[in-house]
Coordinates of C-alpha atoms in Angstrom, one line a residue:
Chain P
M1 CA 35.7 17.1 80.5
L2 CA 34.5 13.7 78.6
E3 CA 34.4 10.4 80.7
L4 CA 33.4 6.9 79.3
E5 CA 32.3 4.8 82.7
N6 CA 32.2 1.2 82.7
I7 CA 31.4 1.2 79.2
S8 CA 30.2 -2.7 77.8
L9 CA 29.7 -3.7 74.3
T10 CA 29.7 -7.0 72.8
F11 CA 29.3 -7.2 68.7
N12 CA 26.7 -10.2 67.6
K13 CA 25.4 -11.2 70.9
G14 CA 23.7 -14.4 71.2
T15 CA 25.7 -15.4 67.6
P16 CA 29.0 -17.9 67.1
D17 CA 30.3 -14.6 65.9
E18 CA 30.1 -12.9 69.5
S19 CA 32.7 -10.8 70.2
V20 CA 33.4 -8.9 73.3
L21 CA 35.2 -5.6 72.5
F22 CA 34.8 -3.7 76.0
D23 CA 34.3 -5.0 79.2
N24 CA 34.4 -2.0 81.7
F25 CA 36.2 0.3 79.8
N26 CA 36.7 3.3 81.5
L27 CA 38.5 6.7 80.3
K28 CA 38.6 10.1 81.2
I29 CA 39.5 13.0 79.0
E30 CA 40.1 16.6 81.0
E31 CA 39.2 19.9 79.0
G32 CA 41.8 21.0 76.5
E33 CA 43.1 18.0 76.4
F34 CA 44.7 16.7 72.4
V35 CA 44.9 12.7 72.8
S36 CA 46.6 10.7 70.1
V37 CA 44.8 7.3 70.1
I38 CA 46.9 4.6 68.2
G39 CA 45.8 0.6 68.2
S40 CA 45.9 -2.3 65.8
N41 CA 42.8 -2.4 63.7
G42 CA 40.1 -4.3 65.9
S43 CA 41.4 -2.8 69.5
G44 CA 38.1 -0.7 70.0
K45 CA 39.9 2.9 68.6
T46 CA 36.8 3.8 66.1
T47 CA 34.5 1.9 68.0
M48 CA 35.3 4.2 70.6
L49 CA 34.8 7.4 68.6
N50 CA 31.4 6.0 67.6
L51 CA 30.2 5.5 70.8
I52 CA 31.2 9.2 72.1
C53 CA 29.8 10.4 68.5
G54 CA 26.7 8.3 69.1
S55 CA 26.8 6.3 65.9
L56 CA 26.8 3.2 68.4
V57 CA 25.1 2.8 72.0
P58 CA 26.9 0.8 74.9
D59 CA 25.7 -2.2 76.1
S60 CA 25.6 -0.6 79.6
G61 CA 27.9 2.2 81.3
R62 CA 27.5 6.1 81.0
I63 CA 29.0 8.7 78.7
V64 CA 29.2 11.7 80.3
F65 CA 30.4 15.1 79.3
D66 CA 30.8 18.4 81.3
G67 CA 28.5 16.4 83.7
K68 CA 25.7 16.0 81.3
D69 CA 24.8 12.2 80.5
L70 CA 24.5 12.0 76.7
T71 CA 24.5 7.8 76.5
K72 CA 20.8 7.7 75.3
M73 CA 21.3 11.2 73.4
S74 CA 20.9 10.5 69.4
E75 CA 23.9 11.2 67.4
Y76 CA 22.7 14.7 65.8
R77 CA 22.0 15.9 68.9
R78 CA 25.3 15.1 70.2
A79 CA 26.8 16.8 66.9
E80 CA 26.1 20.6 68.1
R81 CA 28.7 20.0 70.7
I82 CA 31.4 17.7 69.1
G83 CA 32.4 17.9 65.4
R84 CA 33.5 15.4 63.6
V85 CA 35.9 14.3 60.8
F86 CA 36.2 11.0 59.1
Q87 CA 39.0 8.6 57.7
D88 CA 36.8 8.8 54.4
P89 CA 37.1 12.4 52.8
K90 CA 33.7 12.0 51.2
M91 CA 32.0 11.9 54.7
G92 CA 33.0 15.3 56.0
T93 CA 31.1 17.2 52.8
C94 CA 28.8 17.2 50.3
A95 CA 29.9 16.3 47.0
N96 CA 27.0 17.6 45.0
L97 CA 27.5 21.2 46.6
T98 CA 29.7 23.9 45.8
I99 CA 32.2 24.7 48.8
L100 CA 29.9 27.8 49.2
E101 CA 27.0 25.9 49.6
N102 CA 28.8 23.4 51.9
M103 CA 30.3 26.8 54.0
A104 CA 27.3 28.5 54.2
L105 CA 25.4 25.3 55.9
A106 CA 28.2 24.7 58.3
D107 CA 27.7 28.2 58.8
N108 CA 24.0 27.9 60.1
K109 CA 24.4 25.0 62.1
N110 CA 22.8 24.8 65.8
K111 CA 20.3 27.8 64.1
I112 CA 17.2 27.3 62.2
F113 CA 17.0 25.8 58.7
G114 CA 13.8 27.9 57.6
L115 CA 12.7 29.8 54.7
T116 CA 15.5 32.3 54.0
R117 CA 18.2 32.5 51.9
A118 CA 20.9 29.9 52.5
V119 CA 23.7 31.7 51.3
N120 CA 24.4 35.1 52.5
S121 CA 26.6 37.0 50.2
K122 CA 28.4 39.1 53.3
R123 CA 30.0 36.0 54.8
I124 CA 31.6 35.0 51.3
E125 CA 35.1 37.1 52.9
Y126 CA 34.5 35.8 56.2
Y127 CA 34.8 32.0 54.4
R128 CA 37.5 33.0 52.0
T129 CA 39.2 34.0 54.8
L130 CA 38.6 30.5 56.4
L131 CA 39.4 28.7 53.1
E132 CA 42.8 31.0 53.0
E133 CA 44.3 29.3 56.2
C134 CA 44.5 26.0 54.3
E135 CA 47.0 27.3 51.4
M136 CA 45.4 25.4 48.8
G137 CA 43.6 28.0 46.6
L138 CA 40.3 26.6 48.0
E139 CA 39.2 30.5 48.5
N140 CA 39.1 31.0 44.6
R141 CA 37.4 27.8 43.7
M142 CA 33.9 28.7 45.9
N143 CA 31.6 28.1 43.2
T144 CA 33.2 24.3 42.2
L145 CA 31.5 21.3 43.2
V146 CA 33.1 19.8 46.3
G147 CA 33.3 16.3 44.2
S148 CA 35.6 17.7 41.8
L149 CA 38.1 18.4 44.4
S150 CA 40.9 16.1 45.3
G151 CA 40.9 14.3 48.8
G152 CA 43.3 16.1 50.5
Q153 CA 41.2 19.2 49.2
R154 CA 38.5 17.8 50.6
Q155 CA 39.4 16.5 54.1
A156 CA 41.0 20.4 54.3
L157 CA 37.7 21.6 53.7
A158 CA 36.1 19.3 56.2
L159 CA 38.1 20.3 58.6
V160 CA 38.0 23.9 58.4
I161 CA 33.9 23.2 57.8
A162 CA 34.0 21.1 62.0
N163 CA 35.7 24.3 62.9
M164 CA 33.3 26.7 62.1
T165 CA 30.9 25.7 64.8
D166 CA 31.8 26.5 68.4
L167 CA 32.3 23.3 69.6
D168 CA 33.3 21.6 73.3
M169 CA 35.1 18.4 71.4
L170 CA 36.7 17.4 68.1
I171 CA 37.2 14.2 66.8
L172 CA 39.3 13.3 64.5
D173 CA 38.8 9.7 63.1
E174 CA 42.0 8.4 61.1
H175 CA 41.5 11.4 59.2
T176 CA 44.7 11.8 57.4
A177 CA 44.7 7.9 56.6
A178 CA 43.2 8.3 53.7
L179 CA 45.8 11.0 52.0
D180 CA 48.7 10.7 50.4
P181 CA 51.9 11.6 52.7
K182 CA 51.9 15.2 51.3
S183 CA 48.6 16.3 51.6
S184 CA 47.9 13.7 54.9
E185 CA 51.2 16.4 56.4
T186 CA 49.3 19.6 55.5
V187 CA 46.2 18.0 56.6
M188 CA 47.8 17.4 59.9
H189 CA 49.5 20.3 60.4
L190 CA 46.2 22.3 59.9
T191 CA 44.5 20.1 62.4
D192 CA 47.3 21.1 64.8
K193 CA 46.7 24.8 63.4
F194 CA 43.1 24.9 64.6
V195 CA 43.1 23.0 68.0
H196 CA 46.0 25.1 68.8
K197 CA 43.9 28.5 68.1
S198 CA 40.6 27.4 69.6
K199 CA 42.1 25.0 72.5
I200 CA 39.4 22.6 71.5
T201 CA 39.3 19.4 73.3
S202 CA 40.4 16.5 71.1
L203 CA 40.6 13.1 70.2
M204 CA 42.5 11.6 67.4
V205 CA 42.4 8.6 66.4
T206 CA 45.8 7.5 63.8
H207 CA 47.7 4.9 62.7
N208 CA 50.6 7.2 61.9
L209 CA 53.2 6.5 65.0
R210 CA 54.7 9.6 64.3
F211 CA 51.9 12.0 64.1
A212 CA 50.8 10.4 67.5
I213 CA 54.0 11.6 69.0
E214 CA 54.8 14.6 67.6
Y215 CA 51.0 16.3 68.0
G216 CA 48.3 16.2 70.7
T217 CA 49.0 16.6 74.6
R218 CA 48.5 12.8 75.3
L219 CA 48.9 9.5 74.4
I220 CA 46.9 6.5 74.4
M221 CA 47.6 2.6 73.0
M222 CA 44.5 0.5 72.6
H223 CA 44.5 -3.1 72.6
E224 CA 41.6 -5.3 72.8
G225 CA 39.0 -2.9 74.2
K226 CA 41.7 -1.5 77.0
C227 CA 44.2 1.3 77.2
I228 CA 47.5 -0.1 77.5
V229 CA 49.6 2.9 77.1
D230 CA 48.4 6.1 78.4
I231 CA 51.2 9.1 79.0
R232 CA 50.9 12.8 78.7
G233 CA 53.6 15.8 79.5
D234 CA 57.1 15.1 79.9
E235 CA 56.4 11.1 79.2
K236 CA 55.1 11.5 75.7
K237 CA 57.5 14.1 74.6
N238 CA 60.2 11.6 75.3
A239 CA 58.6 8.7 73.7
C240 CA 59.8 7.8 70.2
V241 CA 58.5 5.2 67.3
D242 CA 60.6 2.8 68.1
D243 CA 59.1 2.7 71.4
L244 CA 55.7 2.0 70.9
L245 CA 56.7 -0.2 68.0
N246 CA 58.0 -2.2 70.2
I247 CA 55.0 -2.4 72.5
F248 CA 53.1 -3.2 69.1
N249 CA 55.2 -6.4 68.4
K250 CA 55.1 -7.2 72.1
I251 CA 51.2 -7.2 71.7
S252 CA 50.5 -8.9 68.3
I253 CA 52.9 -10.1 65.6
E254 CA 51.0 -9.6 62.9
V255 CA 50.2 -5.7 62.9
G256 CA 49.1 -4.8 59.2
N257 CA 49.6 -0.9 60.3
K258 CA 51.3 1.5 57.9
V259 CA 54.5 3.2 60.1
Chain O
M1 CA -3.5 20.4 9.5
S2 CA -5.6 21.6 12.4
A3 CA -5.0 18.0 13.7
L4 CA -1.4 18.5 14.0
L5 CA -2.7 21.8 15.6
S6 CA -4.6 19.7 18.1
S7 CA -2.0 17.6 18.6
I8 CA 0.3 19.9 19.6
D9 CA -2.1 21.4 21.6
V10 CA -2.7 18.7 23.5
I11 CA 1.1 17.6 23.7
L12 CA 2.1 21.1 25.3
Q13 CA -0.7 20.9 28.3
D14 CA -0.1 17.7 29.1
G15 CA 3.5 18.3 28.8
F16 CA 2.9 21.2 31.6
M17 CA 0.5 19.2 33.6
Y18 CA 2.7 16.1 34.2
A19 CA 6.0 18.7 34.4
I20 CA 5.1 19.3 37.9
L21 CA 4.7 15.3 38.4
A22 CA 8.2 15.0 37.2
M23 CA 9.3 18.4 39.4
G24 CA 8.0 16.4 42.1
Y25 CA 10.4 13.3 41.2
Y26 CA 13.2 15.9 41.0
V27 CA 13.1 16.4 44.5
S28 CA 12.6 12.5 45.9
Y29 CA 14.2 10.5 42.9
T30 CA 17.2 13.2 41.5
I31 CA 17.9 14.9 45.0
L32 CA 16.7 12.2 47.9
D33 CA 17.8 9.3 45.3
F34 CA 14.5 8.0 47.1
P35 CA 12.3 5.7 44.0
D36 CA 8.7 6.7 45.6
L37 CA 6.1 4.5 44.1
T38 CA 3.4 6.3 46.6
V39 CA 3.0 9.2 43.3
E40 CA 0.6 6.3 42.0
G41 CA -1.7 7.5 45.1
T42 CA -1.2 10.7 45.7
V43 CA -1.7 11.7 42.2
L44 CA -5.3 10.6 42.4
S45 CA -5.9 11.9 46.0
G46 CA -4.9 15.3 44.5
G47 CA -7.1 14.5 41.6
V48 CA -10.0 13.6 44.1
A49 CA -9.5 16.5 46.8
F50 CA -9.6 18.9 43.6
G51 CA -12.4 17.0 41.8
L52 CA -15.1 17.1 45.2
L53 CA -13.9 20.4 46.4
V54 CA -14.0 22.4 42.8
R55 CA -17.6 20.5 42.4
A56 CA -18.7 21.3 45.9
G57 CA -17.9 25.2 44.7
V58 CA -14.9 26.0 46.3
N59 CA -12.5 28.4 44.3
P60 CA -10.6 25.9 42.3
W61 CA -7.1 27.7 43.2
L62 CA -7.9 27.3 46.6
A63 CA -9.0 23.1 45.7
L64 CA -5.2 23.6 43.8
I65 CA -4.0 24.0 47.1
V66 CA -5.6 21.6 49.5
S67 CA -4.6 19.2 46.7
F68 CA -0.9 20.2 47.2
I69 CA -1.7 19.4 51.3
V70 CA -3.1 16.4 50.9
G71 CA -0.6 14.7 49.0
F72 CA 1.9 16.7 51.3
V73 CA 0.7 14.6 54.3
F74 CA 0.6 11.3 52.1
G75 CA 4.2 11.5 50.9
S76 CA 5.4 12.0 54.6
L77 CA 3.6 9.0 55.5
T78 CA 5.8 7.0 52.8
G79 CA 8.6 9.1 55.1
F80 CA 7.5 7.9 58.0
L81 CA 7.5 4.5 57.4
H82 CA 10.7 4.4 56.1
V83 CA 12.5 6.9 57.7
K84 CA 11.1 5.8 61.3
L85 CA 10.0 2.1 60.7
G86 CA 13.2 1.4 58.7
I87 CA 11.3 -0.4 55.3
R88 CA 12.5 0.1 52.1
P89 CA 11.7 2.5 49.5
L90 CA 10.5 0.8 47.2
L91 CA 8.1 -1.2 49.7
C92 CA 7.3 2.1 51.8
G93 CA 5.6 3.7 48.1
I94 CA 3.7 0.4 47.6
L95 CA 2.2 0.1 50.7
V96 CA 1.1 3.8 51.0
S97 CA 0.0 3.5 47.1
T98 CA -1.8 0.3 47.9
A99 CA -3.9 1.8 51.2
L100 CA -4.6 4.8 49.1
I101 CA -6.4 2.9 46.9
S102 CA -9.0 2.1 49.7
V103 CA -8.9 6.0 50.9
N104 CA -9.4 7.4 47.6
L105 CA -11.9 5.0 46.6
V106 CA -14.0 6.2 49.7
I107 CA -13.5 9.7 50.1
T108 CA -14.6 9.8 46.8
I109 CA -17.9 7.8 47.3
V110 CA -18.3 9.6 50.4
G111 CA -17.7 12.8 48.8
M112 CA -20.3 12.0 46.6
G113 CA -23.0 11.1 49.0
G114 CA -23.1 7.5 47.3
T115 CA -23.4 4.5 49.6
F116 CA -21.5 1.5 50.1
A117 CA -23.8 -0.8 48.7
G118 CA -23.7 -1.1 44.8
D119 CA -19.7 -1.6 44.8
G120 CA -18.0 0.8 42.9
A121 CA -21.1 3.0 42.8
L122 CA -20.3 6.8 42.1
S123 CA -16.5 5.9 42.1
T124 CA -16.3 9.1 39.4
I125 CA -16.2 12.5 40.3
D126 CA -17.6 14.6 37.0
L127 CA -17.3 18.1 36.9
G128 CA -19.9 18.8 35.0
R129 CA -20.8 21.9 32.8
G130 CA -21.6 24.6 35.6
V131 CA -18.9 23.8 37.5
P132 CA -16.5 26.7 38.8
T133 CA -13.4 24.9 37.3
L134 CA -10.0 26.8 37.2
L135 CA -10.5 27.9 33.5
R136 CA -13.6 29.3 34.4
T137 CA -12.5 31.6 37.4
F138 CA -10.6 34.4 37.4
P139 CA -8.2 35.0 36.1
A140 CA -7.9 32.4 33.9
N141 CA -11.6 33.4 32.7
L142 CA -10.0 36.5 31.2
L143 CA -7.8 34.6 28.7
P144 CA -10.0 34.0 24.8
T145 CA -10.2 30.2 24.6
D146 CA -9.9 29.6 20.6
V147 CA -7.1 31.8 19.0
G148 CA -5.7 30.0 15.6
G149 CA -6.7 26.0 16.5
F150 CA -5.5 26.3 20.1
N151 CA -6.9 26.5 23.2
L152 CA -5.1 29.4 24.1
Q153 CA -6.6 29.4 27.7
R154 CA -6.1 26.4 29.0
L155 CA -2.2 26.7 27.7
V156 CA -1.8 29.7 29.2
T157 CA -3.1 28.5 32.3
F158 CA -1.3 25.4 32.3
F159 CA 1.9 26.6 31.3
A160 CA 1.2 29.5 34.4
I161 CA 0.9 26.9 36.6
A162 CA 3.8 24.7 36.0
V163 CA 6.1 27.9 35.9
A164 CA 5.1 29.2 39.3
F165 CA 5.3 25.7 40.5
K166 CA 9.0 25.7 39.0
L167 CA 10.0 28.9 40.5
L168 CA 8.5 27.7 43.6
L169 CA 10.5 24.9 44.0
D170 CA 13.7 26.8 42.8
A171 CA 13.2 29.3 45.3
Y172 CA 12.6 26.9 48.4
L173 CA 16.0 25.1 46.8
K174 CA 17.7 27.9 47.6
T175 CA 16.6 28.5 51.1
K176 CA 18.5 27.0 54.4
S177 CA 15.8 24.2 54.8
G178 CA 15.7 23.5 50.5
L179 CA 19.9 23.4 51.0
L180 CA 19.7 21.1 53.8
L181 CA 17.2 18.9 51.6
R182 CA 20.0 18.9 49.1
A183 CA 22.5 17.8 51.6
T184 CA 20.5 15.2 53.0
G185 CA 20.1 13.7 49.1
S186 CA 24.3 14.2 49.0
N187 CA 25.5 12.9 52.2
A188 CA 23.4 12.4 55.1
Q189 CA 26.3 12.1 57.6
Y190 CA 26.7 15.6 56.6
V191 CA 23.5 17.0 57.7
T192 CA 23.4 14.9 61.1
M193 CA 27.1 16.4 62.0
L194 CA 24.9 19.7 61.3
A195 CA 22.9 18.4 64.5
K196 CA 19.9 18.3 62.0
D197 CA 17.9 15.0 62.1
Q198 CA 18.3 13.8 58.5
R199 CA 14.9 11.6 58.9
V200 CA 13.4 14.4 59.4
C201 CA 14.4 16.2 55.8
K202 CA 13.9 12.8 54.2
I203 CA 10.3 13.0 55.4
L204 CA 10.2 16.8 54.1
G205 CA 11.5 15.9 50.9
L206 CA 9.4 13.0 49.8
A207 CA 6.0 15.8 51.4
I208 CA 6.9 17.8 48.7
G209 CA 7.4 15.4 45.9
N210 CA 4.1 14.1 46.6
G211 CA 2.8 17.5 47.0
Y212 CA 3.6 18.2 43.4
A213 CA 2.4 14.7 42.1
A214 CA -1.2 15.8 44.1
V215 CA -1.1 19.2 41.7
S216 CA -0.2 17.3 38.6
G217 CA -3.5 15.0 39.6
A218 CA -5.6 18.2 40.2
L219 CA -4.5 19.2 36.7
I220 CA -5.6 16.1 35.3
V221 CA -8.8 16.3 36.4
Q222 CA -9.3 19.9 35.3
S223 CA -8.1 18.7 32.1
R224 CA -10.0 15.6 31.7
G225 CA -13.2 17.1 33.5
N226 CA -13.8 13.8 35.6
V227 CA -11.8 11.6 38.1
N228 CA -11.4 8.3 37.3
Q229 CA -9.9 5.6 40.6
G230 CA -7.5 4.5 37.6
M231 CA -5.8 7.5 36.5
G232 CA -3.2 7.1 39.1
V233 CA -1.7 3.8 36.8
G234 CA 1.2 4.5 35.4
M235 CA 2.4 8.2 36.8
V236 CA 5.3 6.4 38.3
V237 CA 6.4 6.1 34.5
I238 CA 5.1 8.9 33.3
G239 CA 7.1 11.3 36.0
L240 CA 10.0 9.5 35.7
A241 CA 10.5 9.8 32.0
S242 CA 9.8 12.8 31.8
L243 CA 12.4 14.0 34.3
I244 CA 15.6 11.5 32.9
I245 CA 14.6 12.4 29.6
G246 CA 14.5 16.2 30.6
L247 CA 17.9 16.1 32.6
S248 CA 19.7 13.9 30.5
L249 CA 19.1 16.0 27.9
F250 CA 19.0 19.6 29.1
G251 CA 20.6 18.9 32.5
K252 CA 24.4 19.6 31.5
I253 CA 23.3 23.4 30.0
R254 CA 25.0 25.3 32.9
F255 CA 22.4 28.3 32.5
M256 CA 19.5 26.3 32.8
K257 CA 18.2 25.5 35.8
P258 CA 16.9 21.4 36.3
T259 CA 13.5 22.5 37.0
T260 CA 13.4 24.2 33.7
A261 CA 15.2 21.3 31.7
V262 CA 12.4 19.1 33.5
I263 CA 9.6 21.2 32.2
L264 CA 11.1 20.1 28.5
G265 CA 11.4 16.9 29.0
A266 CA 7.8 16.5 30.6
V267 CA 6.7 18.3 27.4
I268 CA 9.0 16.3 25.1
Y269 CA 8.1 12.6 26.7
Q270 CA 4.2 13.8 25.8
G271 CA 5.4 15.0 22.5
C272 CA 6.5 11.5 21.8
L273 CA 3.3 10.1 22.4
G274 CA 1.4 12.5 20.6
I275 CA 3.2 11.8 17.4
A276 CA 2.8 8.3 18.2
T277 CA -0.9 9.0 17.9
L278 CA -0.8 11.2 15.2
L279 CA 0.7 8.0 12.8
G280 CA -2.2 6.2 14.1
V281 CA -0.9 3.7 16.8
P282 CA -3.9 2.7 18.4
S283 CA -3.9 4.4 22.0
A284 CA -4.1 0.4 23.2
Y285 CA -0.5 0.4 22.5
N286 CA 0.2 3.5 24.6
K287 CA 1.8 2.0 27.8
I288 CA 4.2 -0.3 25.8
I289 CA 5.2 3.2 24.1
M290 CA 6.2 4.9 27.0
A291 CA 7.7 1.6 28.4
V292 CA 9.7 1.7 25.2
L293 CA 10.6 5.8 25.9
F294 CA 11.7 5.3 29.4
T295 CA 13.9 2.6 28.7
L296 CA 15.2 4.9 25.6
A297 CA 15.8 7.9 28.2
L298 CA 17.4 5.3 30.8
V299 CA 20.1 3.7 28.2
G300 CA 20.6 7.2 27.1
S301 CA 21.2 8.7 30.3
S302 CA 23.6 6.4 31.3
A303 CA 25.3 6.4 27.9
M304 CA 25.8 10.2 28.1
K305 CA 27.4 9.9 31.4
K306 CA 30.1 7.7 30.6
G307 CA 30.5 9.7 27.8
A308 CA 30.9 12.2 30.2
E309 CA 33.3 10.1 32.0
K310 CA 35.4 9.4 28.8
N311 CA 36.0 13.3 28.2
A312 CA 36.8 13.9 31.7

């Protein structure tokens, strides 16, 4: 279970640009939940993910995960148990390494990176089966540099890689936003498959209202650093895009989001 | 004819010697994308360590390893300044190499048993005639010295050392630690997501780069027979130019390892300088020739990149 307790965060403190993003923000995510988070730009969605992953530190408040206080823990230490897929497909993989090398690194996560051979040829078959699930033919391009793959392929690979380790939580940071409609559909479908299979607690930020409704077990809408909608179960099942859109229109007339 | 032969001899030998420096830059500049100016100091540090130890009768092969360690330590200092204190790469290199000017001088003076009374007293280390250098020690001493105008002993020894350091680097880059280093240069966030501290990886990369630079310095001392406090000057250009010439000419060849390309680049760079000397250009022009060659290498490599993009 993940708990954000009384989180406060102000950007550009003490300058004319000072803006309070979170003021006593609270959120509880139960184990096994798949939470979709929507909200307009600047509502605090990505900042919340950054706080959970440790790329940002709150001014006050605590982040507790399975009873352990993460607030002061560095980003890379948190990554032992928390996986993340970014909006930018370039972030989740190394362009200068081959698919095989990227996977070999991920395969060794939470183990020692010593002076033994990095790529174990006995594992290649296993990597191949993982890649086959993407249905993109990546399994036949293991020695291709990741930099030459398309955005959708890279994002699918990033997703596979994030799921190679036994994690407690998966963070999806608008991970379909930079992809074309077809690829984003594929990647979303793949995400759902992975999350279902591993029952991993997941938090997905998205601008795609349909994805937010169709996928996941709980839906949160954020606005100015607060959760203004928080639905789950039947209530979520019965929600439709128009309902959410109405709320969006109510809270801000200028929403520059793609629907 | 003998002038030509002896210049080929010098070109090859200097090429292998600086190839190790260029391979160090392959790690810090190509892999980590860190323009490291520390080498101006660490090349000399490696030379000082090697010179003093060899003079004191320590086995020169051991002295070569010690010089690597010395460079490794100072390189990690640059890394530390960058990742822990947040200082920009160029400034880190300037800071450490500036500090090393004093460090190298003090160690030299103390090591040579001199005093600080007369400034510059005993600031050079002469290896002398009877000292057991690399060439006078097993196994290099088994090789014949003079074969058809070539100093085969020195040439083969330097070649073997360059190849040994190339193979070591190739092997290292295939290990888990080495692959993580490559990942750090490619996408530091990826390393963070692997639950590894990318800052440590950067320090390690700079340490290796400067370890190689220091070994190169040791070979310079071996080749010249003495340590001169000015010998670090110009090393950034020699190292980077060799690297960039090598990678832009041979980097696209599939079966060739980048480290091999870098060795060839270093030899070609020395070849250009050697040809200038052969043509009778006074050595006073050496540095400007170096700068021009470096510029050509940079322009050439970016032109080649553009060409590749057009073809793609």
